[in-house]
Coordinates of C-alpha atoms in Angstrom, one line a residue:
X1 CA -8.0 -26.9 16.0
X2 CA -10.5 -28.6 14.0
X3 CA -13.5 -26.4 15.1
X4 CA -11.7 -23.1 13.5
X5 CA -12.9 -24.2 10.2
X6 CA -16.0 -25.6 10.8
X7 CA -18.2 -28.9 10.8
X8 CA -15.6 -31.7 9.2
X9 CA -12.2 -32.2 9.9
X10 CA -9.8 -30.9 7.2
X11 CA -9.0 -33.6 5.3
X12 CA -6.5 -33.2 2.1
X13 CA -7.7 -35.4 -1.0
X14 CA -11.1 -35.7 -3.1
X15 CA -14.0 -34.4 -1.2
X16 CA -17.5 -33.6 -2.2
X17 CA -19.8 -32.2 0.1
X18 CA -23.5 -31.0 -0.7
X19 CA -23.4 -27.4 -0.9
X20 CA -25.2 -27.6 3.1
X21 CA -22.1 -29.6 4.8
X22 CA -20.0 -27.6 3.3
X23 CA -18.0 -26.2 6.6
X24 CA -17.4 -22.1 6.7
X25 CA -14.9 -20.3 7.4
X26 CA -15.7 -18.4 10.9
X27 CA -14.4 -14.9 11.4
X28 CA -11.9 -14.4 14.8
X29 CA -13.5 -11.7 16.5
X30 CA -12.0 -10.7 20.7
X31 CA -11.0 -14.1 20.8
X32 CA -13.6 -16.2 19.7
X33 CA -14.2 -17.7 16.6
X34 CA -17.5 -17.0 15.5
X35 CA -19.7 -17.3 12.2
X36 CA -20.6 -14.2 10.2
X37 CA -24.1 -13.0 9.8
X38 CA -23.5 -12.1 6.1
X39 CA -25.8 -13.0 3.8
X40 CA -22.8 -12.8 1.0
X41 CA -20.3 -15.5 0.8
X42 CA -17.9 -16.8 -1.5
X43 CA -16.7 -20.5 -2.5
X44 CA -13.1 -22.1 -1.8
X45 CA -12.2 -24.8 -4.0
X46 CA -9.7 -27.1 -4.3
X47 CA -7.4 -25.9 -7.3
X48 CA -6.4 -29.6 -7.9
X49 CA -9.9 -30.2 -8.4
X50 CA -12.1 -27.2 -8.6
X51 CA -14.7 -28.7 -6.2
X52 CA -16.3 -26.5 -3.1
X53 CA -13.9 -27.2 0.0
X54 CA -15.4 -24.6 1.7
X55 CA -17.0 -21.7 1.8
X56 CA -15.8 -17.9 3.3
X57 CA -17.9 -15.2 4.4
X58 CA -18.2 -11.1 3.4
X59 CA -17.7 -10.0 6.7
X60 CA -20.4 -7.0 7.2
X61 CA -19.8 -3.8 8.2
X62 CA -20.8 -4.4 11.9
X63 CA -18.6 -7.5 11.7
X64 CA -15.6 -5.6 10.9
X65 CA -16.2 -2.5 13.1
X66 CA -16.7 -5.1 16.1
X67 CA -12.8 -6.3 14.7
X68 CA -11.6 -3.0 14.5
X69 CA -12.9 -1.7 18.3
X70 CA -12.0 -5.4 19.7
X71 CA -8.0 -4.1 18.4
X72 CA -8.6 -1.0 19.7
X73 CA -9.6 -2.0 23.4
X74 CA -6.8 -4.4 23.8
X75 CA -4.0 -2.2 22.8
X76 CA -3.7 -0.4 25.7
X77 CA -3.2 -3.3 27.9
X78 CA -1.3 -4.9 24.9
X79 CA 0.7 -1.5 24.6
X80 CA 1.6 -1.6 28.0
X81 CA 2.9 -5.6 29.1
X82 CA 5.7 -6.0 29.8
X83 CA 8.4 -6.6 26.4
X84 CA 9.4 -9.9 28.1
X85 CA 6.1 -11.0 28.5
X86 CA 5.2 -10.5 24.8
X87 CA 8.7 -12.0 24.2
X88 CA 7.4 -15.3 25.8
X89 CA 3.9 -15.6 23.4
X90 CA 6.0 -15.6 20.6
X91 CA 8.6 -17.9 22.6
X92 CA 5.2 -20.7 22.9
X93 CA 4.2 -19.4 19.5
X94 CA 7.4 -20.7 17.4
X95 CA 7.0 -24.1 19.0
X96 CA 3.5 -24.5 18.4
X97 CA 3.9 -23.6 14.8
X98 CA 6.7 -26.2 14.8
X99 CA 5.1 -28.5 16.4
X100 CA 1.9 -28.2 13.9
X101 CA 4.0 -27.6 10.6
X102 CA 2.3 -30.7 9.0
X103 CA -0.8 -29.7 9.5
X104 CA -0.8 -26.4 8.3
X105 CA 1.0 -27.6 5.3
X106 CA -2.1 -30.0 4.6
X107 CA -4.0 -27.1 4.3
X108 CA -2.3 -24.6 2.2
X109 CA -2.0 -27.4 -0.3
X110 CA -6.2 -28.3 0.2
X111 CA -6.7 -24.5 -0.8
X112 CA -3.5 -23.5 -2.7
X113 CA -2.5 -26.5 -4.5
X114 CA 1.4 -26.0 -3.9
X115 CA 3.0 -29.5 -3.2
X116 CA 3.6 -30.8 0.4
X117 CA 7.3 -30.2 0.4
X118 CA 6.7 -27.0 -0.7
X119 CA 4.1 -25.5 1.4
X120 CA 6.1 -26.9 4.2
X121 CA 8.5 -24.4 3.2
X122 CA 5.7 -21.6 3.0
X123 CA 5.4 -22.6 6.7
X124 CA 8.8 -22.5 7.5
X125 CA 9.7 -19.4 5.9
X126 CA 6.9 -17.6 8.0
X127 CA 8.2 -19.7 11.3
X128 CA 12.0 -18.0 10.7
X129 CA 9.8 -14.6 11.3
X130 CA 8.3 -15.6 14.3
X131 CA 11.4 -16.7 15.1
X132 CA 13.3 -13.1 14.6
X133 CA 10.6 -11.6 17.0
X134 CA 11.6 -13.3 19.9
X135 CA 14.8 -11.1 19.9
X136 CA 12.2 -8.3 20.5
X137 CA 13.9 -7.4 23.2
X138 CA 17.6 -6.4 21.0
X139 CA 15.4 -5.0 18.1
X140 CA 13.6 -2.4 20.3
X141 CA 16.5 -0.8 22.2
X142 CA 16.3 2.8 21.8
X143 CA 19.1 5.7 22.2
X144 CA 20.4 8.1 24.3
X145 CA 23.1 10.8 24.3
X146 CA 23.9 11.9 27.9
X147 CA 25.6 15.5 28.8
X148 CA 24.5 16.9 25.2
X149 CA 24.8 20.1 27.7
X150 CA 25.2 21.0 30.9
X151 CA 23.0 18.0 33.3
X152 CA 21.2 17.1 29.8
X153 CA 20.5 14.3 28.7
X154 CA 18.6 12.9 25.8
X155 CA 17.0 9.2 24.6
X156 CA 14.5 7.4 22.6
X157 CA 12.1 4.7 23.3
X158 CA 10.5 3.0 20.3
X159 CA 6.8 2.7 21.0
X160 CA 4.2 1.1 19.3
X161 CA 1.7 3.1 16.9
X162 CA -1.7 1.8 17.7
X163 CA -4.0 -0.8 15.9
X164 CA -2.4 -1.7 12.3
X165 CA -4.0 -4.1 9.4
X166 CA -2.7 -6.5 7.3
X167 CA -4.1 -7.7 3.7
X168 CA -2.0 -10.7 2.4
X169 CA -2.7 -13.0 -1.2
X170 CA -3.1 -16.4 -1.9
X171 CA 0.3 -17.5 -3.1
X172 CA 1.7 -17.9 0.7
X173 CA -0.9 -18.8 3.0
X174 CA 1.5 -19.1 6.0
X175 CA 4.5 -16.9 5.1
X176 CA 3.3 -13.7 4.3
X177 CA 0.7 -13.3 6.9
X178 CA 3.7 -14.3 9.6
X179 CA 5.6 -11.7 8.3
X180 CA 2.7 -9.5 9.2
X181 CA 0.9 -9.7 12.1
X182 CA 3.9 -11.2 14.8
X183 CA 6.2 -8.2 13.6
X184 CA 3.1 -5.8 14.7
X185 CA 2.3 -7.6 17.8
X186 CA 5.6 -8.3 19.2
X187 CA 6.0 -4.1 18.9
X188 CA 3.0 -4.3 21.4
X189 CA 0.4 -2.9 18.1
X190 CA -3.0 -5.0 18.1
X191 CA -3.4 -6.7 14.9
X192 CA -6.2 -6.5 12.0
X193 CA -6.0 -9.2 9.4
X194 CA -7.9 -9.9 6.4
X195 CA -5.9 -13.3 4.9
X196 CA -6.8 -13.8 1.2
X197 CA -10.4 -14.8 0.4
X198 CA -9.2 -17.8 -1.7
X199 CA -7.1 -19.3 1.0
X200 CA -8.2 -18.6 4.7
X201 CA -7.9 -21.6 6.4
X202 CA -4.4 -21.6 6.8
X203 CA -4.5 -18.5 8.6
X204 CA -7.5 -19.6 10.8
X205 CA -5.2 -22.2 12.0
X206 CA -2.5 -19.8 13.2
X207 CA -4.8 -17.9 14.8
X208 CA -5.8 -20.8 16.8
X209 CA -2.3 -21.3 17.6
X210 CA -1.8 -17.8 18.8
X211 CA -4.1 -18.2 20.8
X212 CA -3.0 -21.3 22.5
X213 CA 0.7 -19.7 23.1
X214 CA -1.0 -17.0 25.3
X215 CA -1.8 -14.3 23.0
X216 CA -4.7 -12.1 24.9
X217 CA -8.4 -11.8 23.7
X218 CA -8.5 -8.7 21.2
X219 CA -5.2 -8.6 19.9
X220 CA -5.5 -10.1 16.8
X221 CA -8.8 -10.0 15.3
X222 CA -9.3 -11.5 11.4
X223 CA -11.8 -10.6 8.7
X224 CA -12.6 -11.8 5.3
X225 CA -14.1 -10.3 2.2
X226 CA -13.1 -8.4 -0.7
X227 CA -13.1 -5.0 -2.0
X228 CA -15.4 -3.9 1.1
X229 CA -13.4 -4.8 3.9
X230 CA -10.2 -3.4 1.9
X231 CA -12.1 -0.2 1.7
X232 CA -12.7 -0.3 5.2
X233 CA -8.7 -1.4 6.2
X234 CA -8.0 2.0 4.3
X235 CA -10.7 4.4 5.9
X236 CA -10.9 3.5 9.4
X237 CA -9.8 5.8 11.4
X238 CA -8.6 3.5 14.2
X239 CA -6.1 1.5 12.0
X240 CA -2.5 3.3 11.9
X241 CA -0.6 1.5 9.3
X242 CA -1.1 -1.5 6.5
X243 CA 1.0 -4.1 5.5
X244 CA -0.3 -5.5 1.8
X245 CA 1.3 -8.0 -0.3
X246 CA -0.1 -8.8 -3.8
X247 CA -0.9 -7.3 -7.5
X248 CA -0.1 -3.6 -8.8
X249 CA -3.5 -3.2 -9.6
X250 CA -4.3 -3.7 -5.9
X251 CA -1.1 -2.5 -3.9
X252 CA -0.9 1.1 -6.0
X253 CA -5.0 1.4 -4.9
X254 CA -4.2 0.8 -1.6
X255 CA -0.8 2.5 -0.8
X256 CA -3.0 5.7 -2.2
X257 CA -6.0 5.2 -0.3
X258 CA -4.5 4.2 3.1
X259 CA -1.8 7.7 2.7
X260 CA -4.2 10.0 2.0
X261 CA -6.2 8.7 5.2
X262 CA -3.1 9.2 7.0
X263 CA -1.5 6.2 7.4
X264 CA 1.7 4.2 7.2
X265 CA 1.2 2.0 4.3
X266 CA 3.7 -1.0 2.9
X267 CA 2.9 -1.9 -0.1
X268 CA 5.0 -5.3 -2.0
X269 CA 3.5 -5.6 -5.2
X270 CA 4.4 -7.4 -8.5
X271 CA 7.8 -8.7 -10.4
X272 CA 9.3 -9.4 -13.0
X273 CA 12.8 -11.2 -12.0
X274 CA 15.7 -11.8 -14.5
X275 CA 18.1 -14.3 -13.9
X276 CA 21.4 -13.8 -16.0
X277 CA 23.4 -16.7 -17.0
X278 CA 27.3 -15.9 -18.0
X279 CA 28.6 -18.6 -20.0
X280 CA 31.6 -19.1 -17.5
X281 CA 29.0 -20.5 -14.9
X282 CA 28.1 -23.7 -13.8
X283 CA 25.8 -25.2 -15.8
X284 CA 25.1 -28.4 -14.0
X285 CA 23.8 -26.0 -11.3
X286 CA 22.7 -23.0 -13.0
X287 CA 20.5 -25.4 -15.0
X288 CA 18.4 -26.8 -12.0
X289 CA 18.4 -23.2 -10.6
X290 CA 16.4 -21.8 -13.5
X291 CA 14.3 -24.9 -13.5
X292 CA 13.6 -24.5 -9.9
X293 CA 12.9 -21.0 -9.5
X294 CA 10.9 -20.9 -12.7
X295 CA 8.7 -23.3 -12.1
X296 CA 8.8 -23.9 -8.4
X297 CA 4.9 -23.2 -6.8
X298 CA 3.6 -23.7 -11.0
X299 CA 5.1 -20.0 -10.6
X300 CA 3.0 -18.3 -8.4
X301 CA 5.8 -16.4 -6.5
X302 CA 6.4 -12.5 -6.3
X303 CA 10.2 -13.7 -6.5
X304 CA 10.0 -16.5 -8.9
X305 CA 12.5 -16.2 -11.1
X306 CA 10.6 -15.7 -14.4
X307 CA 12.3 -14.5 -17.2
X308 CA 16.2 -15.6 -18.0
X309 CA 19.2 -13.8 -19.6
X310 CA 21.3 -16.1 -21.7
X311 CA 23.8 -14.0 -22.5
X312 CA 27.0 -15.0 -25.1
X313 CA 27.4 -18.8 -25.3
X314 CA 25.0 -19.3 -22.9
X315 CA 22.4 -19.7 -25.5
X316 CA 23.6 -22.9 -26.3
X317 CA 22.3 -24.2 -23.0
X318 CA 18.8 -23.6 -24.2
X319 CA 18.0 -27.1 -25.5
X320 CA 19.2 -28.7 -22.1
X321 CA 16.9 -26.4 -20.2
X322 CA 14.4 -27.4 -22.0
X323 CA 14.8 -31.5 -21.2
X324 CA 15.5 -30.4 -17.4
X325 CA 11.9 -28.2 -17.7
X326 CA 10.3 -31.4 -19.4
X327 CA 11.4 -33.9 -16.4
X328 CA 9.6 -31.5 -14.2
X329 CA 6.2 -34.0 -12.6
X330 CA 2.9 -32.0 -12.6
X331 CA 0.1 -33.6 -9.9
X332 CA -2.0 -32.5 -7.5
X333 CA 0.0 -30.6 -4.3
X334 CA -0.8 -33.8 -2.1
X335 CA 1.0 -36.5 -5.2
X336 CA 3.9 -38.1 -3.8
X337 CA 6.4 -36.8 -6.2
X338 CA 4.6 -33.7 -7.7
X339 CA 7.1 -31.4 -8.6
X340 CA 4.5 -28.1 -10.1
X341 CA 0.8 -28.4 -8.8
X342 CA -2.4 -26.6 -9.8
X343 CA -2.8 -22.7 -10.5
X344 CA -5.2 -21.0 -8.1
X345 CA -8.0 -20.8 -10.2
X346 CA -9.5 -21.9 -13.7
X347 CA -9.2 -17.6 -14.6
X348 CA -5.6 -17.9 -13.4
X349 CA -5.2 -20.9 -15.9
X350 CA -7.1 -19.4 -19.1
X351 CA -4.5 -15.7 -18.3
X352 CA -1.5 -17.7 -18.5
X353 CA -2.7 -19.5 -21.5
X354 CA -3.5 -16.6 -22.8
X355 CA -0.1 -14.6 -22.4
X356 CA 1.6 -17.8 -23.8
X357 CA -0.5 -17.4 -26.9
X358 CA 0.2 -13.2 -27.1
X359 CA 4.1 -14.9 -27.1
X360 CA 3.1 -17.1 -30.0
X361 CA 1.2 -14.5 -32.1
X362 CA 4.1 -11.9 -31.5
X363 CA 6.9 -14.0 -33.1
X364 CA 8.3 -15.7 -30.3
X365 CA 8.3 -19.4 -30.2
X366 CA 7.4 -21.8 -27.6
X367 CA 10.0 -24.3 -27.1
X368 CA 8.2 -26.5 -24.5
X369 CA 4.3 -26.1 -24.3
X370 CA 2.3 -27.2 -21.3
X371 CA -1.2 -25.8 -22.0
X372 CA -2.5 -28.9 -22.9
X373 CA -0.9 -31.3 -19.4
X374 CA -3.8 -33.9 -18.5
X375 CA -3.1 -35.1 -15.0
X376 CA -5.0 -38.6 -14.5
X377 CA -7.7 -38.2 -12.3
X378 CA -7.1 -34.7 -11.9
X379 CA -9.0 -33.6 -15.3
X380 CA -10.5 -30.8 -13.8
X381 CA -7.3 -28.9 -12.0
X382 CA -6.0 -25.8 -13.0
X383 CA -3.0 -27.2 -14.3
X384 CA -0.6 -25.5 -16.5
X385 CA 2.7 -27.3 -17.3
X386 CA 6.1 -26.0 -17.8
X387 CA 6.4 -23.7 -20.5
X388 CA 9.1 -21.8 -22.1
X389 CA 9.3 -19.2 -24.6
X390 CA 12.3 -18.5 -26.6
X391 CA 12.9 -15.8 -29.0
X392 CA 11.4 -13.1 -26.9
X393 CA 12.5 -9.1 -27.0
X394 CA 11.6 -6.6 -25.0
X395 CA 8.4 -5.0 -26.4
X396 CA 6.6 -8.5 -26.3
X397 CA 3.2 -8.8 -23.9
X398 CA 4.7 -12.3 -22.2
X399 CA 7.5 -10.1 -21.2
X400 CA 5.9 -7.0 -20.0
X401 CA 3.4 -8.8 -18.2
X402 CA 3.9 -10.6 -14.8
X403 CA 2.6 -13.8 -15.8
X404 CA 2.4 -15.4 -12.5
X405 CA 2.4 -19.0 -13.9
X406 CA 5.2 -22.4 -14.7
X407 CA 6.0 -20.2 -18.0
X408 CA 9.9 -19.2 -18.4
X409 CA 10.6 -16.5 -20.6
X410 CA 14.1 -16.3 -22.6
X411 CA 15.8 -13.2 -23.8
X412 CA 19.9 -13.2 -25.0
X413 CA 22.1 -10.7 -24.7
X414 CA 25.9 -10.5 -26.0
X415 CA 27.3 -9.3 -23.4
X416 CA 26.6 -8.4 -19.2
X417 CA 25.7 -4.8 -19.9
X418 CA 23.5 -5.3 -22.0
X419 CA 21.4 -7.5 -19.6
X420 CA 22.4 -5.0 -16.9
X421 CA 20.6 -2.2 -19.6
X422 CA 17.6 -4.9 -20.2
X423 CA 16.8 -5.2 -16.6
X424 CA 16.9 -1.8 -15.4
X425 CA 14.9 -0.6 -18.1
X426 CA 12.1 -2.8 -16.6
X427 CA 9.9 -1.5 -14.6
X428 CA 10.3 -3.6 -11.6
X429 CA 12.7 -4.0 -8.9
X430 CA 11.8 -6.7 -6.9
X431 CA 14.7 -9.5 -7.2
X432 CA 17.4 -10.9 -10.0
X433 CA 20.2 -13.3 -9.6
X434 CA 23.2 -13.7 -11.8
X435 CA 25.0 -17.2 -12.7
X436 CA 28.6 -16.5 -12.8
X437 CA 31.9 -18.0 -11.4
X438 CA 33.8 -15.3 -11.4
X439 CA 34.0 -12.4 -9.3
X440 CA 34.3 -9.4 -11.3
X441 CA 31.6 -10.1 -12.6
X442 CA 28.9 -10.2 -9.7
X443 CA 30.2 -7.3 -8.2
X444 CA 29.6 -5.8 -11.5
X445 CA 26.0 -7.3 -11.7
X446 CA 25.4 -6.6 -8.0
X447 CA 26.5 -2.7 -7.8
X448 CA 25.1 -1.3 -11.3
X449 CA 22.0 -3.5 -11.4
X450 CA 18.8 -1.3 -9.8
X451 CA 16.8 -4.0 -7.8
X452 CA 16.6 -4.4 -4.7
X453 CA 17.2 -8.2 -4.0
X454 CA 20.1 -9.6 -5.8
X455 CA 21.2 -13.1 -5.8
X456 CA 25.1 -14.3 -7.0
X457 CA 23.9 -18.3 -7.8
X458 CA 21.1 -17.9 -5.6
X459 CA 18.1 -18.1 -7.9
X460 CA 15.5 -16.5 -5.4
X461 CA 17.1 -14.2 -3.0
X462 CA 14.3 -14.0 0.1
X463 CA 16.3 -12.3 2.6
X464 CA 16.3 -14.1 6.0
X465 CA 14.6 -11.8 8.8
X466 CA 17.3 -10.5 10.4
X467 CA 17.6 -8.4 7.1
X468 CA 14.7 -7.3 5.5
X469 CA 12.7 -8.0 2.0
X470 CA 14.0 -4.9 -0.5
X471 CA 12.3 -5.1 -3.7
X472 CA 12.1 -1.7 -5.0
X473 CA 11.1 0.4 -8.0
X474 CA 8.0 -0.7 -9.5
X475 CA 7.8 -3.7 -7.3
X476 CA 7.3 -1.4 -4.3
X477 CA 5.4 1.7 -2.1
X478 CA 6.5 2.7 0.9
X479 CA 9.2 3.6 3.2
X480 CA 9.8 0.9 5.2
X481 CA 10.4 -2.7 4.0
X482 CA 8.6 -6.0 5.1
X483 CA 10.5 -7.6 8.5
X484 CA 14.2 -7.1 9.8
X485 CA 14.7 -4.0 11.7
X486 CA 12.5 -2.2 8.5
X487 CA 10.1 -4.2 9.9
X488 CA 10.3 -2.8 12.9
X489 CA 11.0 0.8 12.4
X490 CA 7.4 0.2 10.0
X491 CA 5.6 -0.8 13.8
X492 CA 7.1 1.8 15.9
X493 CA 6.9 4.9 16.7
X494 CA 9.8 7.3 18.1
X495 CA 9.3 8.8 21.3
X496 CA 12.3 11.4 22.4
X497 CA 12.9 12.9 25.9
X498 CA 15.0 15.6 26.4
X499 CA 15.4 16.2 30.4
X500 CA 17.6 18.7 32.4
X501 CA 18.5 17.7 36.2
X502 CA 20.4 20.3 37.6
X503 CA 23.8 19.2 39.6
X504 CA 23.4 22.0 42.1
X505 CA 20.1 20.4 42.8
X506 CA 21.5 17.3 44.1
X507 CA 23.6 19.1 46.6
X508 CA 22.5 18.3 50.3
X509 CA 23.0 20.9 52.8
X510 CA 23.9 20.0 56.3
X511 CA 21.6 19.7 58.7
X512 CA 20.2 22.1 60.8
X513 CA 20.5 21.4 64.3
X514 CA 19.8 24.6 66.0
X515 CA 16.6 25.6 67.8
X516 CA 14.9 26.9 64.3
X517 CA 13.6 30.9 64.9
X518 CA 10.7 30.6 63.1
X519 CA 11.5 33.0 59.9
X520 CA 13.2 35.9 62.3

């Protein structure tokens, strides 16, 4: 699928193109990838390197009406094939995705700067979604009540709703668009996507394969831009619900916008996620958990696990984090052995620097600093090595804010309600994990802590699809969760009959075999 992004095959490594060769990114529009028209486009680059990899366009307004009525056209074939026939496009898609899981690895690292093994994982994550829609055909069922009185009968049918949108961010180039558009297909919707500006070619490549597993002309159309074709996702009239994952800033803007124009709007948003460490855990593991989850992606997850709770004795463990934290290999995504790559973008770099400095001026103290990681032949990535703060309370700017970077903050507490207390007095509720080996003590954690995705020695708590992904509070808007049969229930729509047939009805009289008398 090399002609989805353009004039050169995607290679990963060092590439420098003059600004003409550079290849664009082409809009999928009724089934065929074609370049926009807009005279307003924006630059990819490599985060390892900062050079141009590519460039993506501002879809106009035409552009993305043209997306918009392409959707609309094919839902009402779409709409009405046949459940195992959409089953089987998402049968071929699985497989194709599996079969391609290399390659559309290569690419979130080109644009993302994740590590291989890592984006892999993006890939597979997404994949167990596609997965979960092929058992379409269990997740649909509807319900009836017969005799609810005399020869009536009632049931449901889950339907789709219409044409829906999807706005995803850069951190998961694969996942979280898979967790968008197969849910909203599968339900027989048509799909509008507009992948993150920063890295569309990942998506692009999905597309292709969507295509190849049988998906028809129309059904999933993708846009790019920025604020504009946001604005559009939330005023069209044709578009019935949204899926967004990203910022505050973004998905409270959104979730407004897209309800007051009527639609079904899911909004995941931002985190901050505590992970509580009992001095009666194991440290061996608990210690390469932190590590992980802290630094895991240089930090760029809505679940990474960002801020810790050394609570009691635990405190002592602080120094051995640290040399863990230190051992920790930052390189470019495509390194063998890279253990943290590049942050998205040199503004993404100079923000986290900056929060670790508010850290430093408010009295907390940096126990392992990685502002200043040079990465041979890599001078010009956005790298940011591990860092942890120690010493930090409450009120401090590198706690409140989601920092979104390889930084671990570290808080103490003397005793499990107070870290229960600390974290529900935060603002969001998207995922937390306790470190404990004994029992009383999760359930404790798990029933009186108010977050919606708790881990027990599980450092970052994704559900698997056949539940669904439950952060809450400030983490989320909506009613219905991302995937799982949320996920569903989010794509459908209820349709109830109620229907009387009449026993007396059914009874057949003998027949008539006398000469009729015409009405006498």
């Amino acid at each position: 699928p090399i002609g989805v992004l353009g004039l050169v095959p995607f290679k990963v490594g060092r590439m420098c193109y003059s600004s003409s060769s550079v290849p664009t990114t082409k809009l999928f529009i009724d089934g065929k990838f074609v370049d926009s028209k807009s005279s307003e486009w924006l630059d990819i680059h490599n985060p390892a390197t900062n050079e141009v990899i590519a460039r993506v366009p501002k879809a106009t307004q035409e552009e993305m009406q043209a997306a918009v009525d392409s959707c609309s056209r094919a839902f009402h074939s779409w709409s009405e094939t046949s459940i195992l026939t959409r089953q089987q496009v998402f049968l071929r898609y699985q497989q194709l995705i599996k079969d391609n899981i290399k390659e559309l690895a290569k690419s979130i690292t080109l644009e993302q700067g994740k590590t291989l093994a890592d984006a892999e994982g993006d890939v597979f994550r997404g994949l167990q979604v596609v997965e979960h829609t092929c058992s379409i055909t269990s997740l649909m069922l509807g319900e009836t009540l017969p005799s609810i009185t005399k020869d009536m009968d009632t049931y449901t049918y889950r339907l789709p709703i219409g044409v829906c949108a999807g706005i995803a961010p850069f951190n998961f180039p694969a996942m979280i668009p898979l967790w968008m558009f197969p849910m909203g297909m599968v339900c027989g919707n048509t799909y509008l996507l507009k992948p993150s500006e920063r890295v569309p070619g990942c998506t692009m490549l999905l597309a292709k394969m969507l295509q190849d597993a049988g998906a028809p002309d129309g059904t999933l159309n993708i846009i790019h831009g920025q604020h504009d074709a946001v604005n559009f996702i939330c005023d069209n009239p044709a578009i019935k619900a949204i899926s967004f994952v990203g910022s505050n800033q973004a998905g409270e803007y959104i979730y407004e916008r897209g309800s007051k124009n009527g639609k079904r709007v899911q909004s995941n948003m931002g985190a901050k996620n505590h992970g509580v460490v009992m001095p009666d855990a194991n440290k061996e593991n608990t210690l390469n958990q932190l590590v992980g989850a802290a630094f895991g992606a240089a930090g760029q997850r809505c679940m990474a696990l960002s801020t810790a709770i050394l609570v009691g004795e635990a405190r002592s463990w602080l120094p051995e984090l640290v040399q863990r934290a230190k051992a920790l290999r930052v390189n470019a995504g495509d390194q063998p052995g890279a253990d943290v790559g590049p942050l998205i973008s040199p503004q993404a770099r100079d923000r986290v620097c900056s929060l670790i400095q508010s850290g430093v001026d408010e009295g907390a103290t940096v126990l392992l600093d990685g502002r200043d990681v040079k990465v041979k032949g890599y001078e010009n990535g956005n790298f940011v090595g591990p860092t942890i703060i120690g010493n930090v309370t409450p009120n401090m700017k590198c706690y409140t804010e989601e920092i979104f970077g390889p930084v671990l903050v570290v808080l103490e507490a003397d005793t499990l309600d107070d870290a229960i207390s600390l974290v529900n007095r935060n603002p969001y509720g998207n995922g937390t994990a306790i470190f404990t080996t004994n029992g009383a003590t999760a359930r404790k954690y798990t029933h009186e802590v108010d977050v919606g995705q708790v881990g027990v020695n599980v450092p970052i708590p994704v559900p698997l699809p056949m539940f669904s992904f439950t952060g809450s509070r400030g983490s989320f808007r909506g009613d219905m969760n991302f995937y799982g049969k949320q996920g569903i229930q989010f794509y459908t729509q209820i349709k109830t009959v109620t229907s009387q047939w009449k026993a007396e009805d059914a009874t057949l009289k003998s027949p008539a075999v006398t000469m009729p008398t015409m009405g006498r």
